[in-house]
Structures are given as structure tokens and as C-alpha cells.
Amino acid sequence: MSKTSIIWFRKGLRLHDNPALLEAARGADHLCPIFILDPWFLKPDKIGVNRIQFLLESLADLDASFRARGSRLLVLRGQPQEVLPRLFKDWGATHLCFESDTEPYAKTRDAAVRQAAEEAGVEVHSPVSHTLYDPELLLSRSGGKPPLTMQSFTKLVTAVGPPPEPAADPPGKLPPLAPKAAKEAARDGGAAVAVPLLADLGYPPAGTTPFKGGETAALARMADYLSDKAWVCAFEKPKGNPAAFVRPATTVLSPYLKFGCLSPRLFHAKLLQIYAEVSGKHTQPPVSLRGQLLWREFFTLCGYAVPNFNRMEGNPLCKQIPWVDDPERLRAWEESQTGYPWIDAIMAQLRQQGWMHHLARHSVACFLTRGDLWCSWEAGQAVFDKYLVDGDWSVNAANWQWLSASAFFSQYFRVYSPITFGKQYDKNGDYIRHFLPVLKDMPAKYIYEPWTAPLSVQQEAGCVVGEHYPEPIVEHQAAMKENMARMKAAYAAAKEGGGAATPAPPSSGSAAAKRARKK
DNA sequence: ACTCTTGTTGTCTCT
DNA sequence: GAGAGACAACAAGAG
């Protein structure tokens, strides 16, 4: 009996540590590597050009790797639930392999695809390789409820034991496409299944991020950062400099992990190797480099186990807080028009590069929500999701809840100052000068608070507040004080109500969701 | 049931 | 310039 496999890429855009690919290729006569451009993910108003560019670069790199092995990647369009059943039939597929994905949209999509495969007599394999651990395993080992602190999460993974070793590399030669697939690929000179251009998808011709997508870039970047073993062992996330932009203070491997250009298990194994090699001490989770992988793991587990994790309502973990919908404030924040240079520079870096340091994200997230503007964290989450090249559904939702003191973190009286926080790291304001050129000639003394500069100084710097750059959108001290009182009231109301949240509507029927809902 | 400790990453003032 | 305490005071998890 002949075996014709489809290896369906979604995340996991790599050849290394790819158990789904290995399973698809094993003993196969034909192997059809595909990626389906799902209109769900291609909305220019919701998902920015930088992340799509990163995706297309990753697909091009993947295609090149397949071509080097006598195959190629076919990029198709449409809803996977509709495209795949056609392929089962047209290509005579016997096997479908794809990496497991625990996000809600993916779960629904994959369940439908799985059912269609079953009806078509196609065997499905869906191994875990996006995370170190299988979230379902972690959840069952923690009694059906996810841990709510990093400490208890770390304890959990320690008890579970080391994650699986990375899978073997694929063979240097892979099975050819199924004949019908090859024929489809050759049609119109191959244009129909080639990696498209941004413009083909309704995007501008090019993005502005300096980060290049793909497995090749991912492995090179990892090698670069891991080559400094002393740096790896001394890594302490909270001590990083959020204003560093020539060489960021962290690895910027997050976009590669998001798309699966880099295997977390490979990265993890390399870290353990370095820790073992280097005599002497190395930092520990949560602050260590390994700890950063565990954060991702922790938040992915929460996203898997907690219903409505990306929303306030119906999210049993999330404190219910009466945020005010204020489109003007939100727009000012998104477009670097708050009048606070530190905040506006960070948001400019976000729009330009699709990445900023973790602490910079803290600053702007706190500012938008409980710190200054009192806008909903969900609105901030959507803006981050639009611009970040590393935008990850679970991690984004978790961090916004953290920073808005809606879940995980509750010391709402600790508020980041939009003036002094950045100053600690960058007294001269080089970061602001770089990302907000309008302020490039403002003296260091005033660059974090340009409205305090004498008019003559503003004129000299070519930046008059109210003319070339906005007045502060709120007075920080007053806004903070008012918001703290609101937080106090919201917390008290939550206690009064006998819990942190309203009951969850039955939106998910999965066993995991049911378990998580149980109090 | 209860207390106590701790929590990746605050700010301001005073010494 | 580093360190300590005030600010006003949360909640999960350990014991």
C-alpha cells in the first residue's frame, strides 16, 4: 500500500525538531508540504505588515530548505477546512500530519479538519512541538487547574521532569510531491502556489522591521547570542536595559519561537548544555534565559486551560474592572501622541520594528491601563497583536492581564512612571531621539518632560510643545492617584462579589476547559 | 483555618 | 550614589 502524506505547516515553520514532518516522511512514497494562507490571519487592519512579512520570509526559507531536499513548499489559499478535504481527494492523500496547536481558533479549525480527514479515510498525526511540554500533560499533572504563579509552575515542570529531546533532523532527501500535487504546482508557471508578495495580500510592498523571518535566521540568531556563554549564564531579564536598541538586551528569539522557526526544545537543550559546560553559577528561573522559555510555557498553558483567556468577561482568572472605552486616548497611545516621549518612543519602536524590550512593553501597558489612561487591556492587546512580529495569543493575553493587575499580579500601587522609569536607563534620551526624531535636539534635561522646557529652549530644539509635539495627554501624578482609587474599588467589589470574576459562559466544550472552569 | 512569606522587573524621599 | 523606608497594602501558596 502506498503512502501519500500531507505535511501541513501553520506554526512550526522549520525542518529541525519537527516530529510531524518526520512522521509524514517516514516510508512515504509522496510527501506534499503545504501552507495555507487563511484569510482569518490576513486582515491588514488587524494584523500589520511586519508580522506578515516575517511570515512570508519564513515560508520562503522553508521552501528553499525543501527544494534543497528535492521537494518544495506549496502555498495555498483559503480556509483550511475547505482546502484540505479537496486535497485529500485530488492528491490521493493517505496521511495528514501537522503540529498540535492549542489556541482556540486553531483548536476549532483542527477539529473540523480532523473530522474531514476521518471521513476521507486519511490518517491524522498531530504531535506536540510548539512547546517544551504537552499542555494537556501539564494540566493533568496539576490537577486540572493551571498554576497561577511562576513559582508553582516551575515546581510543576520540575516534578514532571525534563522535556522531550528535540527530534532528529529530516533526511537530506525527501519524498517527491504526489503527481497531482506536482501538476498543480506547475500550473501557471507555479505562480498559484508560490510564496506570495505582500502586495498580493493587500499589504504595502514592504514592512519596516529589521527582523528577518525564517529558520535560517533563527538558528543564526540563536548561535550568535549563545556564543557568549558568560552572557547566557549571567542573563537576568529584569536587569536588562529597555532602552537598548542597537543591540537589544534580550535575544529577540521570540518571533522565531512564535512562528516555530526555532524549536523551544532545541533552544532549551542548548541552554542546558551551556549551563552544564560552564563551571560556576548561572541564573535561575524566572529571571534566567531558561526561565524565559518557562514563562512562555506557563502562559501557553493558561491560554489552553482558561476559558476566554484573551477577554475580561467570562475569564475566571481576570479581575473585572470598569475600564472606560475612550477611542481618542487609545488612538493617541497607539500613534505616539501621548506627549510623554518615553511612552511615544516605545510605541514608535513597536510600529516600526514590531518589537520592543519586555520592560518597555510594561511601561506602555501600565500607562494605557491602570497607570494613566484607564483604557481596557483588551484594546491594548489588540494593538500589540497588530504590530508585534512576536505577537503570541497566549503570551500577549497573559502579559496584558499581568500589567493591568487583572490577573497574576495585584500590586496595583506599583505604577511605572512615564518620566522616571526610562530615565534610569537612558539619561541622555538616545532611545527617544532615535524613535522620535522630532525630539532629537531637545536637551537631555528636558527630553523626558519637554513641556517643562522654557519656550526658548523648545524653539532652539525645533520642537515646540503643542505645535510640533503634543502636550501631555494627562497629568501623570493626578491620573495615577485617581486610577489607584479606582483599582482599590474594583478589587473591593471583586471581593464583595465573592470571586474574581463573573461565571464563564459555556463557550468551550473541551474537557480541559471544563476542568478549568470548575472551581 | 489561620498566619506568614514571597512575588522576574515601582517611585519618591531621605540619609 | 547606594540603601532604606514610606507609600498604602494585593493574593497565591506554603506551612
Coordinates of C-alpha atoms in Angstrom, one line a residue, chain A residues 6-497:
Chain A
I6 CA 0.5 15.9 3.5
I7 CA 2.6 17.9 6.0
W8 CA 0.5 20.9 6.8
F9 CA 2.5 23.9 8.2
R10 CA 0.9 26.5 10.3
K11 CA 3.3 27.4 13.0
G12 CA 6.4 25.2 13.3
L13 CA 7.9 26.7 10.2
R14 CA 11.1 24.7 10.4
L15 CA 12.7 21.4 9.4
H16 CA 14.6 20.8 12.7
D17 CA 12.8 19.2 15.6
N18 CA 9.7 18.7 13.5
P19 CA 8.1 15.4 14.5
A20 CA 5.1 16.0 12.3
L21 CA 7.4 16.2 9.3
L22 CA 9.3 13.1 10.3
E23 CA 6.1 11.2 10.7
A24 CA 4.8 12.4 7.3
A25 CA 8.0 11.5 5.5
R26 CA 8.6 8.1 7.2
G27 CA 8.3 5.4 4.5
A28 CA 6.2 7.8 2.3
D29 CA 6.1 7.5 -1.5
H30 CA 4.9 11.0 -1.8
L31 CA 5.2 14.0 0.6
C32 CA 3.3 17.2 0.0
P33 CA 4.4 20.1 2.2
I34 CA 1.8 22.8 2.3
F35 CA 1.0 26.1 4.0
I36 CA -2.5 27.5 3.7
L37 CA -2.9 31.3 3.8
D38 CA -6.0 31.6 5.8
P39 CA -8.0 34.8 5.3
W40 CA -8.6 34.8 9.0
F41 CA -5.0 35.9 9.6
L42 CA -4.7 38.3 6.7
K43 CA -6.5 41.4 7.7
P44 CA -4.3 44.5 7.2
D45 CA -6.4 46.5 9.7
K46 CA -5.9 43.8 12.4
I47 CA -2.5 42.3 11.6
G48 CA 0.2 44.6 10.4
V49 CA 2.6 44.3 7.6
N50 CA 5.7 43.5 9.7
R51 CA 4.4 40.2 11.0
I52 CA 3.1 39.1 7.6
Q53 CA 6.4 40.0 6.1
F54 CA 8.1 37.9 8.7
L55 CA 5.7 35.0 7.9
L56 CA 6.4 35.2 4.2
E57 CA 10.1 35.3 4.7
S58 CA 9.7 32.2 6.9
L59 CA 7.8 30.5 4.2
A60 CA 10.4 31.4 1.6
D61 CA 13.1 30.0 3.8
L62 CA 11.1 26.8 4.4
D63 CA 10.5 26.5 0.6
A64 CA 14.3 26.8 0.0
S65 CA 15.0 24.1 2.6
F66 CA 12.5 21.7 0.9
R67 CA 14.0 22.5 -2.6
A68 CA 17.4 21.6 -1.3
R69 CA 15.9 18.2 -0.4
G70 CA 14.3 17.6 -3.7
S71 CA 10.9 18.9 -2.7
R72 CA 9.2 22.2 -2.3
L73 CA 6.6 24.1 -0.3
L74 CA 3.2 24.7 -1.8
V75 CA 1.4 27.8 -0.5
L76 CA -2.3 27.6 -1.0
R77 CA -5.1 30.0 -0.2
G78 CA -8.4 29.7 1.5
Q79 CA -10.0 28.3 4.6
P80 CA -8.1 25.1 5.7
Q81 CA -11.4 23.4 6.5
E82 CA -12.3 23.8 2.8
V83 CA -8.9 23.4 1.1
L84 CA -7.8 20.2 2.8
P85 CA -10.8 18.0 2.0
R86 CA -10.2 18.8 -1.6
L87 CA -6.5 17.9 -1.4
F88 CA -7.4 14.6 0.3
K89 CA -9.4 13.7 -2.7
D90 CA -7.4 15.3 -5.5
W91 CA -4.0 14.2 -4.3
G92 CA -4.9 10.8 -3.0
A93 CA -3.6 11.6 0.5
T94 CA -3.4 8.8 3.0
H95 CA -1.8 10.7 5.8
L96 CA -2.1 14.2 7.2
C97 CA 0.4 15.5 9.7
F98 CA 0.5 18.8 11.5
E99 CA 1.9 20.2 14.7
S100 CA -0.6 20.5 17.5
D101 CA -1.8 24.0 18.3
T102 CA -3.7 24.9 21.4
E103 CA -5.1 28.3 20.6
P104 CA -8.9 28.5 20.4
Y105 CA -9.2 29.3 16.7
A106 CA -6.7 26.6 15.9
K107 CA -8.5 24.0 18.1
T108 CA -11.8 24.6 16.3
R109 CA -10.2 24.6 12.9
D110 CA -8.2 21.5 13.5
A111 CA -11.1 19.6 14.9
A112 CA -13.1 20.3 11.7
V113 CA -10.1 19.2 9.6
R114 CA -9.6 16.1 11.6
Q115 CA -13.2 15.1 11.1
A116 CA -13.0 15.7 7.4
A117 CA -9.8 13.6 7.3
E118 CA -11.6 10.8 9.2
E119 CA -14.4 10.9 6.7
A120 CA -11.9 10.7 3.8
G121 CA -10.1 7.8 5.4
V122 CA -7.0 9.9 5.9
E123 CA -4.8 9.1 8.9
V124 CA -4.0 12.1 11.1
H125 CA -0.9 12.7 13.3
S126 CA -0.6 15.8 15.4
P127 CA 2.4 15.8 17.7
V128 CA 3.3 18.5 20.2
S129 CA 6.4 20.5 19.2
H130 CA 5.4 24.1 19.7
T131 CA 6.1 24.0 23.4
L132 CA 8.5 22.1 25.6
Y133 CA 5.7 20.1 27.2
D134 CA 2.3 18.9 26.1
P135 CA -0.1 21.4 27.8
E136 CA -2.5 18.6 28.4
L137 CA 0.1 16.6 30.3
L138 CA 1.0 19.6 32.5
L139 CA -2.6 20.3 33.1
S140 CA -3.4 16.8 34.2
R141 CA -0.3 16.8 36.4
S142 CA -1.5 19.9 38.2
G143 CA -4.9 18.5 39.0
G144 CA -6.8 20.0 36.0
K145 CA -6.1 23.6 37.1
P146 CA -3.2 25.6 35.8
P147 CA -0.8 27.0 38.4
L148 CA -1.2 30.7 38.9
T149 CA 2.2 31.8 39.9
M150 CA 5.5 31.2 38.1
Q151 CA 6.9 29.7 41.2
S152 CA 4.3 26.9 41.3
F153 CA 4.6 26.5 37.6
T154 CA 8.4 26.0 37.9
K155 CA 7.7 23.5 40.6
L156 CA 5.3 21.6 38.3
V157 CA 7.7 21.3 35.5
T158 CA 10.5 20.2 37.9
A159 CA 8.2 17.5 39.1
V160 CA 7.2 16.4 35.6
G161 CA 10.9 16.2 34.6
P162 CA 12.9 17.3 31.6
P163 CA 11.1 18.0 28.4
P164 CA 11.5 15.6 25.4
E165 CA 14.7 15.9 23.5
P166 CA 14.5 17.6 20.1
A167 CA 13.5 15.2 17.3
A168 CA 16.1 14.1 14.7
D169 CA 16.8 16.2 11.6
P170 CA 14.9 15.2 8.5
P171 CA 16.8 13.2 5.8
G172 CA 18.8 15.1 3.2
K173 CA 16.4 13.8 0.6
L174 CA 12.6 13.9 1.0
P175 CA 10.0 12.0 -1.0
P176 CA 8.6 13.8 -4.1
L177 CA 5.3 15.5 -4.4
A178 CA 2.3 13.4 -5.3
P179 CA 1.9 13.6 -9.1
K180 CA -1.4 15.5 -8.9
A181 CA 0.2 18.0 -6.5
A182 CA 3.2 18.4 -8.8
K183 CA 0.9 19.1 -11.6
E184 CA -1.0 21.7 -9.6
A185 CA 2.3 23.3 -8.6
A186 CA 3.4 23.5 -12.3
R187 CA 0.3 25.3 -13.4
D188 CA 0.7 28.9 -14.5
G189 CA 4.4 28.6 -14.1
G190 CA 4.0 27.8 -10.4
A191 CA 2.6 31.2 -9.5
A192 CA -0.5 29.9 -7.9
V193 CA 1.4 28.0 -5.2
A194 CA 4.4 30.3 -4.8
V195 CA 5.1 32.3 -1.6
P196 CA 3.2 35.5 -2.4
L197 CA 4.4 39.1 -2.3
L198 CA 3.0 41.3 0.4
A199 CA 1.2 43.3 -2.2
D200 CA -0.6 40.2 -3.4
L201 CA -2.2 40.1 0.0
G202 CA -3.4 43.7 0.1
Y203 CA -0.4 44.9 2.1
P204 CA 2.1 47.6 1.4
P205 CA 5.1 46.3 -0.6
A206 CA 7.4 46.1 2.3
G207 CA 7.4 46.3 6.1
T208 CA 9.8 48.2 8.3
T209 CA 11.0 45.6 10.8
P210 CA 14.7 44.8 10.9
F211 CA 14.0 41.2 12.0
K212 CA 14.1 38.7 9.2
G213 CA 11.9 35.7 9.3
G214 CA 12.9 32.1 8.8
E215 CA 14.5 29.0 10.3
T216 CA 17.9 30.0 8.8
A217 CA 17.8 33.4 10.5
A218 CA 16.5 31.9 13.7
L219 CA 19.4 29.4 14.0
A220 CA 21.9 32.1 13.2
R221 CA 20.5 34.4 15.8
M222 CA 20.4 31.7 18.4
A223 CA 24.0 30.8 17.6
D224 CA 25.0 34.4 17.9
Y225 CA 23.5 35.0 21.3
L226 CA 24.5 31.6 22.7
S227 CA 28.2 32.1 21.6
D228 CA 28.7 34.4 24.6
K229 CA 28.3 31.8 27.3
A230 CA 29.2 34.1 30.1
W231 CA 26.3 36.3 29.0
V232 CA 24.0 33.4 28.8
C233 CA 24.8 32.3 32.4
A234 CA 24.5 35.8 33.7
F235 CA 21.3 36.7 32.0
E236 CA 18.8 38.3 34.3
K237 CA 15.7 39.6 32.5
P238 CA 14.6 42.3 34.9
K239 CA 18.1 43.8 34.8
G240 CA 18.0 44.3 31.0
N241 CA 18.0 47.7 29.5
P242 CA 14.7 48.5 27.8
A243 CA 16.3 51.5 26.0
A244 CA 19.0 49.4 24.3
F245 CA 18.2 49.3 20.6
V246 CA 21.5 49.0 18.8
R247 CA 21.9 45.5 20.3
P248 CA 18.8 44.6 22.3
A249 CA 19.3 43.4 25.9
T250 CA 17.4 40.2 25.1
T251 CA 17.8 37.6 22.3
V252 CA 14.8 38.6 20.2
L253 CA 14.2 35.0 19.5
S254 CA 10.5 35.5 20.4
P255 CA 9.3 36.0 16.8
Y256 CA 11.1 32.8 15.8
L257 CA 9.5 30.9 18.6
K258 CA 6.1 32.4 17.8
F259 CA 6.2 31.1 14.2
G260 CA 8.2 28.0 15.2
C261 CA 11.2 28.9 13.1
L262 CA 13.0 27.9 16.2
S263 CA 12.2 24.9 18.3
P264 CA 11.8 25.7 22.0
R265 CA 13.2 22.2 22.8
L266 CA 16.3 22.9 20.8
F267 CA 16.8 26.2 22.4
H268 CA 16.2 24.7 25.8
A269 CA 18.6 21.8 25.2
K270 CA 21.3 24.3 24.1
L271 CA 20.8 26.3 27.2
L272 CA 21.2 23.2 29.5
Q273 CA 24.3 22.3 27.6
I274 CA 25.9 25.7 28.2
Y275 CA 24.8 25.7 31.9
A276 CA 26.5 22.2 32.2
E277 CA 29.6 23.3 30.3
V278 CA 30.3 26.5 32.2
S279 CA 31.7 25.9 35.6
G280 CA 30.4 28.2 38.2
K281 CA 27.0 29.6 38.6
H282 CA 24.2 30.5 36.2
T283 CA 21.0 32.4 36.8
Q284 CA 17.8 30.6 37.6
P285 CA 14.1 30.8 36.5
P286 CA 12.2 33.0 36.5
V287 CA 14.9 35.5 35.5
S288 CA 17.3 33.3 33.6
L289 CA 17.2 32.7 29.9
R290 CA 15.7 29.2 30.5
G291 CA 13.2 31.0 32.7
Q292 CA 12.0 32.9 29.7
L293 CA 11.1 29.7 27.9
L294 CA 9.2 28.6 31.0
W295 CA 7.2 31.9 31.0
R296 CA 6.1 31.1 27.5
E297 CA 5.2 27.6 28.6
F298 CA 3.3 28.9 31.6
F299 CA 1.3 31.4 29.7
T300 CA 0.6 28.9 26.9
L301 CA -0.8 26.5 29.5
C302 CA -3.0 29.3 30.9
G303 CA -4.2 30.1 27.4
Y304 CA -5.0 26.5 26.9
A305 CA -6.8 25.9 30.2
V306 CA -8.6 29.1 31.0
P307 CA -11.7 29.9 29.0
N308 CA -11.9 33.3 27.3
F309 CA -8.3 33.9 28.2
N310 CA -8.0 36.9 25.8
R311 CA -11.0 38.7 27.3
M312 CA -12.1 40.2 30.6
E313 CA -15.7 39.0 30.5
G314 CA -16.1 35.3 31.0
N315 CA -12.5 34.9 32.0
P316 CA -12.5 33.3 35.5
L317 CA -8.9 34.4 36.1
C318 CA -9.4 38.0 35.2
K319 CA -10.4 40.7 37.7
Q320 CA -13.5 42.6 36.4
I321 CA -12.5 46.3 36.2
P322 CA -14.7 49.1 34.8
W323 CA -12.3 50.3 32.1
V324 CA -13.6 53.2 30.0
D325 CA -13.8 52.9 26.3
D326 CA -12.0 56.1 25.0
P327 CA -11.0 55.8 21.3
E328 CA -9.2 59.2 21.4
R329 CA -6.9 58.1 24.2
L330 CA -6.4 54.8 22.6
R331 CA -5.5 56.4 19.3
A332 CA -3.1 58.8 20.9
W333 CA -1.4 55.9 22.7
E334 CA -1.2 53.8 19.6
E335 CA 0.1 56.6 17.4
S336 CA 2.8 58.0 19.8
Q337 CA 0.8 61.1 20.6
T338 CA 0.5 61.0 24.4
G339 CA 3.0 63.8 24.9
Y340 CA 5.2 61.5 27.1
P341 CA 8.3 60.9 25.0
W342 CA 9.3 57.7 26.7
I343 CA 5.8 56.2 26.0
D344 CA 5.6 57.6 22.5
A345 CA 9.1 56.4 21.6
I346 CA 8.3 52.8 22.7
M347 CA 5.1 52.9 20.6
A348 CA 7.1 54.2 17.6
Q349 CA 9.5 51.3 18.0
L350 CA 6.6 49.0 18.1
R351 CA 5.1 50.3 14.9
Q352 CA 8.5 50.5 13.2
Q353 CA 10.2 47.3 14.3
G354 CA 7.4 45.1 15.6
W355 CA 9.4 44.5 18.7
M356 CA 10.4 46.2 21.9
H357 CA 12.0 45.2 25.2
H358 CA 9.8 43.5 27.7
L359 CA 10.2 46.3 30.2
A360 CA 9.3 48.8 27.5
R361 CA 6.1 46.8 27.0
H362 CA 5.5 47.0 30.7
S363 CA 5.8 50.8 30.6
V364 CA 3.3 51.4 27.8
A365 CA 0.9 48.7 29.0
C366 CA 0.7 50.1 32.5
F367 CA 0.3 53.6 31.0
L368 CA -2.6 52.6 28.9
T369 CA -4.5 50.8 31.6
R370 CA -4.2 51.2 35.4
G371 CA -1.4 53.8 35.3
D372 CA -2.7 56.7 33.3
L373 CA -5.3 56.3 30.6
W374 CA -7.7 53.8 32.2
C375 CA -8.3 52.0 28.9
S376 CA -9.1 48.3 28.7
W377 CA -6.2 45.9 28.4
E378 CA -8.1 44.2 25.7
A379 CA -7.7 47.3 23.5
G380 CA -4.0 47.4 24.2
Q381 CA -3.8 43.7 23.5
A382 CA -5.3 44.2 20.0
V383 CA -2.8 47.0 19.2
F384 CA 0.1 44.8 20.3
D385 CA -1.3 41.9 18.3
K386 CA -1.5 44.1 15.3
Y387 CA 2.1 45.3 15.3
L388 CA 4.3 42.8 17.2
V389 CA 6.2 40.4 15.0
D390 CA 6.3 38.1 18.0
G391 CA 2.6 38.6 18.9
D392 CA 1.5 35.4 20.5
W393 CA -2.1 34.8 21.5
S394 CA -1.5 33.4 25.0
V395 CA 1.6 35.4 26.0
N396 CA 0.0 38.6 24.9
A397 CA -3.2 38.0 26.8
A398 CA -1.3 36.9 29.9
N399 CA 1.0 39.9 30.0
W400 CA -1.8 42.4 29.4
Q401 CA -3.6 40.8 32.3
W402 CA -0.5 41.0 34.4
L403 CA 0.3 44.6 33.7
S404 CA -3.2 45.8 34.1
A405 CA -3.2 44.0 37.5
S406 CA -6.2 41.9 36.3
A407 CA -4.6 38.6 36.9
F408 CA -1.3 37.1 38.1
F409 CA -0.2 40.4 39.6
S410 CA -2.1 42.5 42.0
Q411 CA 0.2 45.2 43.5
Y412 CA -1.6 47.8 41.5
F413 CA 0.0 50.6 43.6
R414 CA 3.3 49.9 41.8
V415 CA 3.0 52.1 38.8
Y416 CA 5.6 52.8 36.2
S417 CA 6.4 56.5 35.8
P418 CA 6.3 57.6 32.2
I419 CA 9.1 60.0 33.1
T420 CA 11.5 58.5 35.5
F421 CA 11.4 54.8 34.5
G422 CA 13.2 55.3 31.2
K423 CA 15.5 57.9 32.6
Q424 CA 17.1 55.4 34.9
Y425 CA 18.4 53.5 31.8
D426 CA 19.0 56.3 29.3
K427 CA 19.8 59.6 30.9
N428 CA 20.6 61.3 27.6
G429 CA 17.4 60.1 25.9
D430 CA 19.2 58.4 23.0
Y431 CA 16.3 56.0 22.6
I432 CA 13.8 58.8 22.4
R433 CA 15.9 60.7 20.0
H434 CA 16.2 57.7 17.7
F435 CA 12.5 56.7 17.6
L436 CA 11.0 60.2 18.0
P437 CA 13.2 62.4 15.7
V438 CA 11.1 65.4 16.5
L439 CA 12.8 65.5 19.9
K440 CA 16.3 64.7 18.7
D441 CA 17.7 68.2 19.6
M442 CA 15.9 68.6 22.9
P443 CA 18.4 69.0 25.7
A444 CA 18.7 65.9 27.9
K445 CA 17.5 67.9 30.9
Y446 CA 14.0 68.2 29.3
I447 CA 13.8 65.3 26.9
Y448 CA 11.6 63.2 29.2
E449 CA 9.3 66.2 30.0
P450 CA 9.6 68.6 27.1
W451 CA 6.7 70.7 28.3
T452 CA 8.9 71.9 31.2
A453 CA 11.5 73.3 28.9
P454 CA 11.4 77.1 28.5
L455 CA 9.9 78.2 25.3
S456 CA 13.2 79.5 24.0
V457 CA 14.7 76.0 24.6
Q458 CA 11.9 74.4 22.7
Q459 CA 12.3 76.8 19.8
E460 CA 16.0 76.2 19.8
A461 CA 15.4 72.4 19.6
G462 CA 12.9 72.9 16.8
C463 CA 10.2 71.2 19.0
V464 CA 7.6 73.5 20.5
V465 CA 5.2 71.5 22.7
G466 CA 1.6 72.0 21.4
E467 CA 2.9 72.7 17.9
H468 CA 5.4 70.0 16.9
Y469 CA 4.8 67.6 19.7
P470 CA 1.6 67.1 21.9
E471 CA 1.0 68.4 25.3
P472 CA 0.9 65.5 27.9
I473 CA -2.4 63.7 27.5
V474 CA -3.0 63.5 31.2
E475 CA -1.1 64.8 34.2
H476 CA 0.6 61.7 35.4
Q477 CA 0.5 62.1 39.2
A478 CA -3.1 63.1 39.2
A479 CA -4.2 60.3 36.8
M480 CA -2.3 57.7 38.7
K481 CA -3.8 58.7 42.0
E482 CA -7.3 58.6 40.6
N483 CA -6.7 55.3 38.9
M484 CA -5.3 53.7 42.1
A485 CA -8.5 54.6 43.9
R486 CA -10.5 53.0 41.0
M487 CA -8.4 49.9 41.3
K488 CA -8.9 49.8 45.0
A489 CA -12.7 50.0 44.4
A490 CA -12.6 47.3 41.7
Y491 CA -10.6 45.0 43.9
A492 CA -13.0 45.6 46.8
A493 CA -16.0 44.9 44.6
A494 CA -14.4 41.7 43.4
K495 CA -14.0 40.6 47.0
E496 CA -17.5 41.6 47.8
G497 CA -18.8 39.6 44.8

